Tab-separated table of C-alpha atoms in Angstrom:
chain	number	residue	atom	x	y	z
A	14	SER	CA	76.691	-8.661	-29.111
A	15	LEU	CA	73.725	-10.935	-29.005
A	16	ALA	CA	75.501	-11.865	-32.259
A	17	ALA	CA	78.281	-13.131	-31.561
A	18	LEU	CA	77.356	-14.930	-28.453
A	19	VAL	CA	74.897	-17.180	-30.989
A	20	ASP	CA	77.945	-17.886	-33.084
A	21	THR	CA	79.693	-19.018	-30.036
A	22	ILE	CA	76.737	-21.584	-29.385
A	23	ALA	CA	76.804	-22.690	-33.047
A	24	LEU	CA	81.138	-22.653	-32.470
A	25	GLU	CA	80.564	-24.927	-29.449
A	26	LEU	CA	77.383	-27.429	-31.098
A	27	ARG	CA	80.023	-27.519	-34.776
A	28	GLN	CA	83.626	-28.869	-32.801
A	29	ALA	CA	81.333	-31.776	-30.910
A	30	ALA	CA	80.103	-31.990	-33.688
A	31	ALA	CA	83.378	-32.444	-35.153
A	32	LEU	CA	84.465	-34.416	-32.940
A	33	GLY	CA	82.420	-37.336	-33.033
A	34	HIS	CA	80.217	-36.774	-30.844
A	35	ARG	CA	75.611	-37.168	-31.778
A	36	ARG	CA	74.516	-35.951	-28.532
A	37	VAL	CA	74.615	-32.428	-26.682
A	38	ILE	CA	73.061	-30.586	-23.915
A	39	LEU	CA	72.467	-27.742	-23.310
A	40	PRO	CA	72.479	-26.588	-20.139
A	41	PRO	CA	70.920	-22.309	-20.293
A	42	GLY	CA	72.833	-20.961	-18.364
A	43	ASN	CA	74.663	-21.969	-14.996
A	44	TYR	CA	72.349	-23.046	-12.736
A	45	GLY	CA	71.709	-26.128	-15.451
A	46	LEU	CA	76.972	-26.353	-15.140
A	47	GLU	CA	76.432	-26.608	-11.442
A	48	PHE	CA	72.912	-28.938	-11.660
A	49	LEU	CA	74.614	-31.521	-14.617
A	50	LYS	CA	77.797	-31.460	-12.216
A	51	GLU	CA	75.603	-32.257	-8.843
A	52	HIS	CA	74.316	-35.585	-10.572
A	53	GLY	CA	76.739	-36.025	-12.613
A	54	LEU	CA	75.725	-35.402	-16.345
A	55	GLY	CA	77.673	-34.537	-19.534
A	56	GLY	CA	80.277	-34.597	-19.802
A	57	GLY	CA	83.322	-36.870	-21.203
A	58	GLU	CA	80.746	-38.509	-23.303
A	59	VAL	CA	77.843	-36.647	-23.775
A	60	PRO	CA	79.342	-32.320	-24.882
A	61	ILE	CA	77.336	-29.531	-22.140
A	62	VAL	CA	76.683	-26.070	-24.141
A	63	LYS	CA	75.386	-23.078	-22.572
A	64	CYS	CA	72.765	-22.186	-24.497
A	65	SER	CA	72.254	-18.630	-22.572
A	66	ASN	CA	69.021	-17.727	-23.638
A	67	PHE	CA	69.233	-18.572	-27.711
A	68	ILE	CA	66.796	-21.945	-26.500
A	69	GLY	CA	66.005	-22.342	-30.747
A	70	GLN	CA	68.268	-21.307	-31.962
A	71	ALA	CA	71.271	-23.771	-30.358
A	72	LEU	CA	68.564	-26.312	-31.117
A	73	ASP	CA	68.791	-25.502	-35.384
A	74	ALA	CA	72.588	-25.092	-35.065
A	75	ALA	CA	72.456	-29.089	-32.994
A	76	ALA	CA	69.662	-30.087	-35.901
A	77	GLU	CA	72.203	-28.436	-38.827
A	78	ARG	CA	75.259	-30.302	-37.424
A	79	GLY	CA	73.094	-33.836	-37.666
A	80	PHE	CA	73.207	-33.803	-33.694
A	81	GLU	CA	71.055	-36.858	-32.615
A	82	GLN	CA	70.330	-36.573	-28.618
A	83	VAL	CA	69.907	-33.448	-27.602
A	84	LEU	CA	68.680	-32.705	-24.075
A	85	LEU	CA	67.806	-29.261	-22.064
A	86	VAL	CA	68.649	-28.578	-19.020
A	87	GLY	CA	67.635	-25.910	-16.290
A	88	HIS	CA	66.215	-23.910	-13.695
A	89	ALA	CA	62.337	-23.299	-13.951
A	90	GLY	CA	62.143	-19.540	-14.187
A	91	LYS	CA	64.672	-19.862	-17.752
A	92	LEU	CA	62.147	-23.492	-19.172
A	93	VAL	CA	58.713	-22.634	-18.457
A	94	LYS	CA	58.851	-20.258	-20.959
A	95	VAL	CA	59.485	-22.843	-23.218
A	96	ALA	CA	56.035	-24.694	-23.219
A	97	GLY	CA	54.673	-20.559	-24.408
A	98	GLY	CA	56.608	-21.337	-26.991
A	99	ILE	CA	59.104	-19.350	-26.212
A	100	MET	CA	62.314	-19.986	-27.576
A	101	ASN	CA	64.833	-16.633	-26.537
A	102	THR	CA	63.952	-16.663	-22.493
A	103	HIS	CA	65.427	-13.409	-22.503
A	104	SER	CA	63.196	-11.307	-20.371
A	105	ARG	CA	63.430	-8.610	-22.718
A	106	TRP	CA	62.019	-10.299	-25.184
A	107	ALA	CA	59.384	-12.907	-23.581
A	108	ASP	CA	58.472	-13.270	-19.900
A	109	CYS	CA	55.679	-14.485	-19.097
A	110	ARG	CA	56.487	-17.518	-16.817
A	111	THR	CA	53.783	-16.600	-14.168
A	112	GLU	CA	50.260	-16.471	-16.427
A	113	LEU	CA	52.192	-20.153	-17.640
A	114	PHE	CA	51.643	-21.141	-13.947
A	115	CYS	CA	49.060	-19.257	-13.458
A	116	ALA	CA	47.431	-20.330	-16.404
A	117	TYR	CA	47.977	-24.634	-16.613
A	118	ALA	CA	47.057	-24.562	-12.714
A	119	ALA	CA	43.669	-23.364	-13.988
A	120	LEU	CA	43.670	-26.459	-16.196
A	121	ALA	CA	44.130	-28.323	-13.374
A	122	GLY	CA	41.112	-27.157	-11.636
A	123	GLY	CA	43.042	-23.390	-9.262
A	124	GLY	CA	40.634	-20.978	-7.939
A	125	GLN	CA	40.725	-17.352	-9.287
A	126	GLU	CA	42.999	-16.844	-5.668
A	127	LEU	CA	45.515	-18.964	-6.617
A	128	CYS	CA	45.406	-17.400	-9.662
A	129	ARG	CA	45.938	-14.520	-8.875
A	130	ALA	CA	49.004	-15.044	-5.653
A	131	LEU	CA	50.531	-16.807	-9.010
A	132	MET	CA	50.613	-13.477	-10.806
A	133	ALA	CA	51.696	-11.729	-7.732
A	134	ALA	CA	54.963	-13.651	-7.470
A	135	PRO	CA	58.648	-12.896	-7.881
A	136	SER	CA	59.580	-16.374	-9.218
A	137	ALA	CA	59.062	-20.022	-10.603
A	138	ASP	CA	60.024	-20.611	-7.621
A	139	GLY	CA	57.340	-18.472	-5.442
A	140	CYS	CA	55.392	-19.992	-8.013
A	141	ILE	CA	55.891	-23.740	-6.793
A	142	ALA	CA	54.891	-22.469	-2.932
A	143	LEU	CA	51.922	-21.870	-3.768
A	144	LEU	CA	51.767	-25.042	-5.940
A	145	ASP	CA	52.542	-27.233	-2.982
A	146	GLU	CA	50.071	-24.687	-0.848
A	147	ALA	CA	46.725	-26.331	-3.097
A	148	GLY	CA	47.776	-29.257	-3.429
A	149	LEU	CA	48.904	-29.020	-7.771
A	150	ARG	CA	52.333	-29.298	-8.467
A	151	GLU	CA	52.319	-33.082	-10.319
A	152	THR	CA	49.327	-31.718	-11.667
A	153	VAL	CA	51.133	-28.507	-12.799
A	154	MET	CA	54.335	-29.412	-14.019
A	155	ALA	CA	52.616	-32.208	-15.973
A	156	GLY	CA	50.740	-30.472	-18.054
A	157	LEU	CA	54.364	-27.898	-18.075
A	158	LEU	CA	56.537	-30.359	-19.472
A	159	GLU	CA	53.627	-31.958	-22.173
A	160	ALA	CA	53.920	-28.099	-23.742
A	161	ILE	CA	57.111	-27.920	-22.994
A	162	GLN	CA	58.068	-31.415	-24.904
A	163	ILE	CA	55.436	-30.841	-27.581
A	164	HIS	CA	56.862	-27.921	-28.123
A	165	LEU	CA	60.650	-28.917	-28.631
A	166	ASP	CA	59.210	-31.643	-31.120
A	167	ARG	CA	58.292	-28.527	-33.120
A	168	ARG	CA	61.526	-26.915	-33.426
A	169	ALA	CA	63.620	-30.511	-34.022
A	170	ALA	CA	61.447	-30.514	-37.013
A	171	GLY	CA	62.593	-34.806	-36.818
A	172	ALA	CA	65.937	-34.097	-36.947
A	173	PHE	CA	66.839	-35.666	-32.990
A	174	GLN	CA	65.255	-37.007	-30.101
A	175	VAL	CA	64.904	-33.798	-27.709
A	176	GLY	CA	63.732	-33.690	-24.164
A	177	ALA	CA	64.300	-31.062	-20.662
A	178	VAL	CA	64.852	-31.638	-17.826
A	179	LEU	CA	63.716	-28.914	-14.809
A	180	PHE	CA	64.953	-27.568	-11.762
A	181	SER	CA	64.951	-25.442	-8.873
A	182	ASN	CA	67.591	-24.669	-6.812
A	183	GLN	CA	64.579	-24.766	-3.645
A	184	TYR	CA	62.624	-27.698	-4.582
A	185	GLY	CA	65.320	-29.541	-6.648
A	186	LEU	CA	64.185	-31.848	-9.528
A	187	LEU	CA	61.131	-31.051	-10.931
A	188	GLY	CA	60.709	-32.752	-13.889
A	189	ARG	CA	61.631	-34.912	-16.588
A	190	THR	CA	59.556	-34.417	-20.611
A	191	SER	CA	58.643	-37.337	-22.358
A	192	GLY	CA	61.979	-36.990	-24.086
A	193	ALA	CA	63.872	-36.673	-21.740
A	194	GLU	CA	63.822	-40.144	-20.042
A	195	GLU	CA	63.623	-41.285	-23.468
A	196	ILE	CA	66.790	-40.004	-23.653
A	197	LEU	CA	67.963	-40.001	-20.044
A	198	THR	CA	66.659	-44.798	-20.035
A	199	GLU	CA	69.396	-44.842	-23.543
A	200	TRP	CA	72.063	-42.716	-21.464
A	201	ASN	CA	71.719	-44.637	-19.112
A	202	ARG	CA	71.826	-48.886	-21.132
């Protein structure tokens, strides 16, 4: 059940906090776990707790347990939804990936033809391919990352430092929010 999944996430965060950890990495799924493994992030000093689609509830549980730094690491198809304030990313609750890519492309000067193509794209990778063709990937990703940071900060409400790393299996690292940059800079010291 969904409640059991949320309880499991809260339990894993409670266990990490009980072991004295004040930092945590929250990947929504297996793609995030694979990305972390490939890039040597997490494990040992920084526990990894898979949060599934329950980003908001995992952030709330991290606040309850006194974590000081929380880093979300996930596929763009999942985490782009956070740019729209969506904290339960299951497609049954909300699936506005293409709409968000389209909105930020329009803000970056993309025309109707690009927006129609983005809305019809089958995946986040499809959106990125279209943005590359239009020369707008960097601008659109910057806007999305800024919006993601705003929504993460709002949810954390000052309880901890938070950031997100977005990637694609096809395109690799797509970007880091400003909060993720700060966290990773500190972790690398």
